[in-house]
Short mmCIF file of N, CA and C in Angstrom, two decimals:
data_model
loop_
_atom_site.label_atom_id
_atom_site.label_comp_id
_atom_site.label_asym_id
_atom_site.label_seq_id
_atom_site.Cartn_x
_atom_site.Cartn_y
_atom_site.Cartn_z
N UNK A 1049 -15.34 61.65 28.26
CA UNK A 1049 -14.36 62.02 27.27
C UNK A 1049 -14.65 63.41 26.72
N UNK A 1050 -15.66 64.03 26.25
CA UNK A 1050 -16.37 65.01 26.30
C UNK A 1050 -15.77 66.31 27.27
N UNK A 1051 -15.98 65.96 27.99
CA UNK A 1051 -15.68 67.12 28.93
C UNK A 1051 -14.21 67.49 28.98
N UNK A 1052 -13.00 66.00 28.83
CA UNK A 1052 -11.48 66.28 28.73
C UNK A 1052 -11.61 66.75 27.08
N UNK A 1053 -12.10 66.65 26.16
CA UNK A 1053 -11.90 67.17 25.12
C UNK A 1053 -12.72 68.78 24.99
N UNK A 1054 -13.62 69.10 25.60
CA UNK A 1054 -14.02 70.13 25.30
C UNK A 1054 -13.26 71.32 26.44
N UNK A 1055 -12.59 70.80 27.82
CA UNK A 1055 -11.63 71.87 28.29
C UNK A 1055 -10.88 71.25 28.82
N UNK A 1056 -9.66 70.92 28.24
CA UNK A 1056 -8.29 70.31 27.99
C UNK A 1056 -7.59 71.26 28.71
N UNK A 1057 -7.06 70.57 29.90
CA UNK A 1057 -6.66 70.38 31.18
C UNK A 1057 -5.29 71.48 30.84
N UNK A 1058 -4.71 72.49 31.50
CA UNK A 1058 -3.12 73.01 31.15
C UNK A 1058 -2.40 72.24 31.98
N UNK A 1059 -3.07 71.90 33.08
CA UNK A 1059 -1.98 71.52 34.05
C UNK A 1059 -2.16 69.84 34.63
N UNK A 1060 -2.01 69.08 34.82
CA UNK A 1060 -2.06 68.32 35.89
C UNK A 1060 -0.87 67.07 36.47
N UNK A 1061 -0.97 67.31 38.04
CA UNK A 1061 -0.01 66.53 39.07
C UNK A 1061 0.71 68.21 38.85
N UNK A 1062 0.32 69.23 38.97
CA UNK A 1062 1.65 69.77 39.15
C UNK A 1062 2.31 69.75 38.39
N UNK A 1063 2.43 69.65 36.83
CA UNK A 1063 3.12 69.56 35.58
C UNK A 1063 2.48 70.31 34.61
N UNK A 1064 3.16 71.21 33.48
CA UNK A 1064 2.31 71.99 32.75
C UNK A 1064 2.35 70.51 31.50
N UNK A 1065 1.15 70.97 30.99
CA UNK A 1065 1.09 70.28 29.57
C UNK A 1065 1.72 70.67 28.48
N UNK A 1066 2.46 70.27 27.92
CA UNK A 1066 3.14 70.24 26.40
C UNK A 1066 2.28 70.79 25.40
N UNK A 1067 1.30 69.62 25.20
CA UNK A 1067 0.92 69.24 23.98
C UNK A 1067 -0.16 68.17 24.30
N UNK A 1068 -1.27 68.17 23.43
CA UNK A 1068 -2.61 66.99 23.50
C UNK A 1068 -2.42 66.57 22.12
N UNK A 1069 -2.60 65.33 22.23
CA UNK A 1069 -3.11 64.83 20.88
C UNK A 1069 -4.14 64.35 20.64
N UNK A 1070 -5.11 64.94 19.98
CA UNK A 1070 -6.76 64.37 19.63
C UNK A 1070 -7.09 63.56 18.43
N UNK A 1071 -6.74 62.31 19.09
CA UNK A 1071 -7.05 61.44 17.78
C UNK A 1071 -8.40 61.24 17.12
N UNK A 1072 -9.46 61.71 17.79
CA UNK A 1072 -10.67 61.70 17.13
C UNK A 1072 -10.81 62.91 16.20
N UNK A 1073 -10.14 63.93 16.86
CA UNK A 1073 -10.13 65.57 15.55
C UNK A 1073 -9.25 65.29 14.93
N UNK A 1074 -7.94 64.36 14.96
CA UNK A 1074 -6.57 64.28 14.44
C UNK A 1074 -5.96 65.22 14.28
N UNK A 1075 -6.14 66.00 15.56
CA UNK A 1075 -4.87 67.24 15.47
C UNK A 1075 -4.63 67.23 17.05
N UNK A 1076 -3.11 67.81 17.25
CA UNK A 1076 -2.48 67.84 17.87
C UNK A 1076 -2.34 68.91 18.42
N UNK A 1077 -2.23 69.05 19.58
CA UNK A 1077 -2.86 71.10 19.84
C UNK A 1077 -1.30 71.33 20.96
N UNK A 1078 -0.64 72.29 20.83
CA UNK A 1078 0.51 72.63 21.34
C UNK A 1078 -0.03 73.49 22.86
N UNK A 1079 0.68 73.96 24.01
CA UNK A 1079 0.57 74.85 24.90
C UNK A 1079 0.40 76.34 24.63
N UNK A 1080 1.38 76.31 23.39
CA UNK A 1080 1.26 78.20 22.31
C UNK A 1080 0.36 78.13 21.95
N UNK A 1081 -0.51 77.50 21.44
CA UNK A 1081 -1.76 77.31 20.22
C UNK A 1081 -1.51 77.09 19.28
N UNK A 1082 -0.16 76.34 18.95
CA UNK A 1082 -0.20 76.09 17.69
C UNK A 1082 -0.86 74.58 17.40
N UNK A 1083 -1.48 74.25 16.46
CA UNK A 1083 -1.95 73.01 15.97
C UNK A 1083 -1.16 72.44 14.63
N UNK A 1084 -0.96 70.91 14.89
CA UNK A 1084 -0.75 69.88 13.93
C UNK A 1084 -1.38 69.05 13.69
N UNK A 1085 -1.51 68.43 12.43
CA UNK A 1085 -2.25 67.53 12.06
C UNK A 1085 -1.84 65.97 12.29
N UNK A 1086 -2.36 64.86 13.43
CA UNK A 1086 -1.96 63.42 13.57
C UNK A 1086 -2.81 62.86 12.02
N UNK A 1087 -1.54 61.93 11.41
CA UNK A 1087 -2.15 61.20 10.59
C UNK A 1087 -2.39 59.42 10.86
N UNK A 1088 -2.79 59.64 11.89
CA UNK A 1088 -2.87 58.22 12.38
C UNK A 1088 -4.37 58.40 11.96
N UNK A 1089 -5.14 56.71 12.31
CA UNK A 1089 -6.44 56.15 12.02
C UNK A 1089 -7.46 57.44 13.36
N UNK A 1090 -8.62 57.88 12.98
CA UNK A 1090 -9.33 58.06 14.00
C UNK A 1090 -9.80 57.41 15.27
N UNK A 1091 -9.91 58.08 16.34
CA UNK A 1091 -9.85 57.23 17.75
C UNK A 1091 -10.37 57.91 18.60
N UNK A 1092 -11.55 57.66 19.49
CA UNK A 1092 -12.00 57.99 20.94
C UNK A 1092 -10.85 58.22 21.74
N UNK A 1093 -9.57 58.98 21.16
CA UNK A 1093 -8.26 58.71 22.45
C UNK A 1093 -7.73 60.08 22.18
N UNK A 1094 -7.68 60.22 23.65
CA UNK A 1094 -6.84 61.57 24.22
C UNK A 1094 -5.68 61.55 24.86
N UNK A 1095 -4.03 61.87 24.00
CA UNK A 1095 -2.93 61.63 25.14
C UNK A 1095 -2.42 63.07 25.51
N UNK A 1096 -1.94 63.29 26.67
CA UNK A 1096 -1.45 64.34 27.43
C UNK A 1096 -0.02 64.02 27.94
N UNK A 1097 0.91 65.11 26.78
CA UNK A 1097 2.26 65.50 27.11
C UNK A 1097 2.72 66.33 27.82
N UNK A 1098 3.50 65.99 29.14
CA UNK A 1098 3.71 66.90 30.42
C UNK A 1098 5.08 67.21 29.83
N UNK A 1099 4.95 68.71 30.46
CA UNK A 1099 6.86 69.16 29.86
C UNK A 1099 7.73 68.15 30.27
N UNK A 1100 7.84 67.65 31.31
CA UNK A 1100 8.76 66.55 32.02
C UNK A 1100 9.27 65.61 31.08
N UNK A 1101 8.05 65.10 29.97
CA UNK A 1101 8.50 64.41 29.36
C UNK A 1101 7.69 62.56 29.47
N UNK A 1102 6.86 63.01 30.71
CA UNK A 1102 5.74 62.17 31.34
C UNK A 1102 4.71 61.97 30.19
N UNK A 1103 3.73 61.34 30.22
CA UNK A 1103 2.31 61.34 29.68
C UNK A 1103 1.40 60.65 29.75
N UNK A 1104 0.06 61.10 29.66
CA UNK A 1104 -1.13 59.91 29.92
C UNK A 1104 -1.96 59.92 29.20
N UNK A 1105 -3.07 58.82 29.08
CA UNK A 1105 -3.58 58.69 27.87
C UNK A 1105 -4.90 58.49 28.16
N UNK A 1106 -6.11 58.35 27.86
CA UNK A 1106 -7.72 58.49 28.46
C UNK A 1106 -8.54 57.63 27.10
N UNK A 1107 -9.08 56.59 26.97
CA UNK A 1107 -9.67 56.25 26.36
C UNK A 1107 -11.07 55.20 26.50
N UNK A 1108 -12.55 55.37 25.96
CA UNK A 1108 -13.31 54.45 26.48
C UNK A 1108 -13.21 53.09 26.30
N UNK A 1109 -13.65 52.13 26.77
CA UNK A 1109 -13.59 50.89 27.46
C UNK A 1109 -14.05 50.29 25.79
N UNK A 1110 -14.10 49.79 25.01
CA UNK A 1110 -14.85 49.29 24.25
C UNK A 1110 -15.63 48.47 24.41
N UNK A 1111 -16.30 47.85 25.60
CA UNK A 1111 -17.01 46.74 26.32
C UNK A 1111 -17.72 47.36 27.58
N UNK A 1112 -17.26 48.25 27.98
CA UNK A 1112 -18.13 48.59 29.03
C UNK A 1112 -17.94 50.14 29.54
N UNK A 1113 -19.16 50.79 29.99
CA UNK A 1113 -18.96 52.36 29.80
C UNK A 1113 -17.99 52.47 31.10
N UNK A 1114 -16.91 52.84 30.64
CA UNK A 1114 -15.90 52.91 31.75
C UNK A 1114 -14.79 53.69 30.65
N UNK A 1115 -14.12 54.56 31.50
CA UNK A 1115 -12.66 55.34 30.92
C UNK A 1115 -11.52 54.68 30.93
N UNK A 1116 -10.28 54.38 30.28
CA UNK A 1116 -9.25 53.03 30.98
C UNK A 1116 -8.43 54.64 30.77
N UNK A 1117 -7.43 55.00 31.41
CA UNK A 1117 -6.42 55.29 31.26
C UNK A 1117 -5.18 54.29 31.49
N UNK A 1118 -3.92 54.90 30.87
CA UNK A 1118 -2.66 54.80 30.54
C UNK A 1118 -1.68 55.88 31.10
N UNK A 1119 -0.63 55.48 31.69
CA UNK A 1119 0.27 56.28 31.98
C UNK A 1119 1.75 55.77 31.93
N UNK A 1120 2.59 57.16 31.55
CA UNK A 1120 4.38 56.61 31.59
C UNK A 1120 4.71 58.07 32.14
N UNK A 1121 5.31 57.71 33.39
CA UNK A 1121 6.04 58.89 33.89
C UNK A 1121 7.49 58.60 34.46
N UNK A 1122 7.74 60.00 34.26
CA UNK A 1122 9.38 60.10 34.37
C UNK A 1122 9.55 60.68 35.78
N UNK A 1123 10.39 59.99 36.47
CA UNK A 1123 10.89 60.85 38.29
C UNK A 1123 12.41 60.62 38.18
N UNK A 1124 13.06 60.86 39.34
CA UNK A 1124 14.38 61.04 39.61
C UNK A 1124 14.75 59.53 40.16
N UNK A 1125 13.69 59.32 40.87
CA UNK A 1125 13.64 57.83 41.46
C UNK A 1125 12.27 56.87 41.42
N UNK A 1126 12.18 55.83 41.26
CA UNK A 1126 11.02 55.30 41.63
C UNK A 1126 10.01 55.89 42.64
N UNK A 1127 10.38 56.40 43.99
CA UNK A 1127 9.48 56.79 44.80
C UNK A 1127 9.04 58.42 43.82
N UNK A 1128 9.84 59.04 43.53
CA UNK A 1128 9.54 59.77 42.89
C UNK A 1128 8.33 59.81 41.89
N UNK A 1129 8.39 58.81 40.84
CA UNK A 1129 7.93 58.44 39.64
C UNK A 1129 6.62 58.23 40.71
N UNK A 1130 6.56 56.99 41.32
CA UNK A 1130 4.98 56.87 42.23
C UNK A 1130 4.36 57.70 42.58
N UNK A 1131 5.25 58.78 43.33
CA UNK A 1131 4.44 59.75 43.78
C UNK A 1131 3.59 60.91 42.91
N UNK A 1132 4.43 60.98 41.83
CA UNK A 1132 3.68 61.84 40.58
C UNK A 1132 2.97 61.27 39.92
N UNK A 1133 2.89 60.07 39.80
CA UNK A 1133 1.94 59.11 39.33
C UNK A 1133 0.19 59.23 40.30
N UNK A 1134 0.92 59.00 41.28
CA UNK A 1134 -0.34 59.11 42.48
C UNK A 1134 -1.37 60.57 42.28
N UNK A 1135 -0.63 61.42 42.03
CA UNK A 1135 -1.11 62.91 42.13
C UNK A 1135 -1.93 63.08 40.70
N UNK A 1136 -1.22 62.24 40.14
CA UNK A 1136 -1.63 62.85 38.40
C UNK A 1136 -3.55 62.16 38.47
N UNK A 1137 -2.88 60.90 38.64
CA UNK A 1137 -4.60 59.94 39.28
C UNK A 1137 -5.21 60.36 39.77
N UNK A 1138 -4.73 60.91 41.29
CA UNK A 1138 -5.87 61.29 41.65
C UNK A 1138 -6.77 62.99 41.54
N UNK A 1139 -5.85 63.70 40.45
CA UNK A 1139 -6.21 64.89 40.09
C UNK A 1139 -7.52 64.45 39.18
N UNK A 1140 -6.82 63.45 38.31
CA UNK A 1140 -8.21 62.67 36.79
C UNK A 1140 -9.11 62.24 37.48
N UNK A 1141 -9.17 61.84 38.80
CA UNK A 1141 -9.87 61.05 39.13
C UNK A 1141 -11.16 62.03 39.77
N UNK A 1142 -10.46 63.46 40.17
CA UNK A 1142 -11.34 64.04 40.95
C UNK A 1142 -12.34 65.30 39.85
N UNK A 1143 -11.63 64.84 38.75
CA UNK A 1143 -12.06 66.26 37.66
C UNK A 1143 -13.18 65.04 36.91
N UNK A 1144 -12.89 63.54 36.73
CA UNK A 1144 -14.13 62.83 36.20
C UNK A 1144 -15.22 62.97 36.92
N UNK A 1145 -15.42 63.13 38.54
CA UNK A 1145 -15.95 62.92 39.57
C UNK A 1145 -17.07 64.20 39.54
N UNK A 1146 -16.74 65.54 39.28
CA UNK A 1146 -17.43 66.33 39.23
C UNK A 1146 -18.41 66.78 38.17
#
């Protein structure tokens, strides 16, 4: 979690990022640099807004050292939606890996 919070990703699947929301800093960090303040409860959770309108979410396991992500993405079609789904995974999957 560390590492997605300390260099927060611009891009991934091929989608620019929006916007992060850092619920453990409770601010919300824009693509311009602008920052807002989340007034929700504090949280080990990181979500990532793709311009599309997509997003995913990264948070630890509370039971076991493991990352769970979350995802909702938007396509033109189902095969669509899968396939950007697929890419987005296995981009997270290869940036935890290193």
């Amino acid at each position: 979690m560390a590492s997605f919070r300390n260099q927060l990703p611009t891009s991934m699947g091929g989608e620019k990022i929006a916007h992060v929301e850092d619920y453990l800093r409770s601010e919300k960090s824009f693509a311009s640099g602008e920052m807002a303040p989340i007034t929700l409860p504090r949280a080990d959770v990181l979500k990532f807004y793709l311009e599309d309108g997509s997003w995913f979410c990264l948070r630890p396991s509370g039971t076991e050292p493991k990352i769970k992500f979350y995802f909702s993405i938007k396509g033109a079609s189902e095969a669509a939606s899968t396939a950007k789904l697929e890419k987005i995974r296995t981009e997270l999957l290869e940036r935890i890996e290193k």
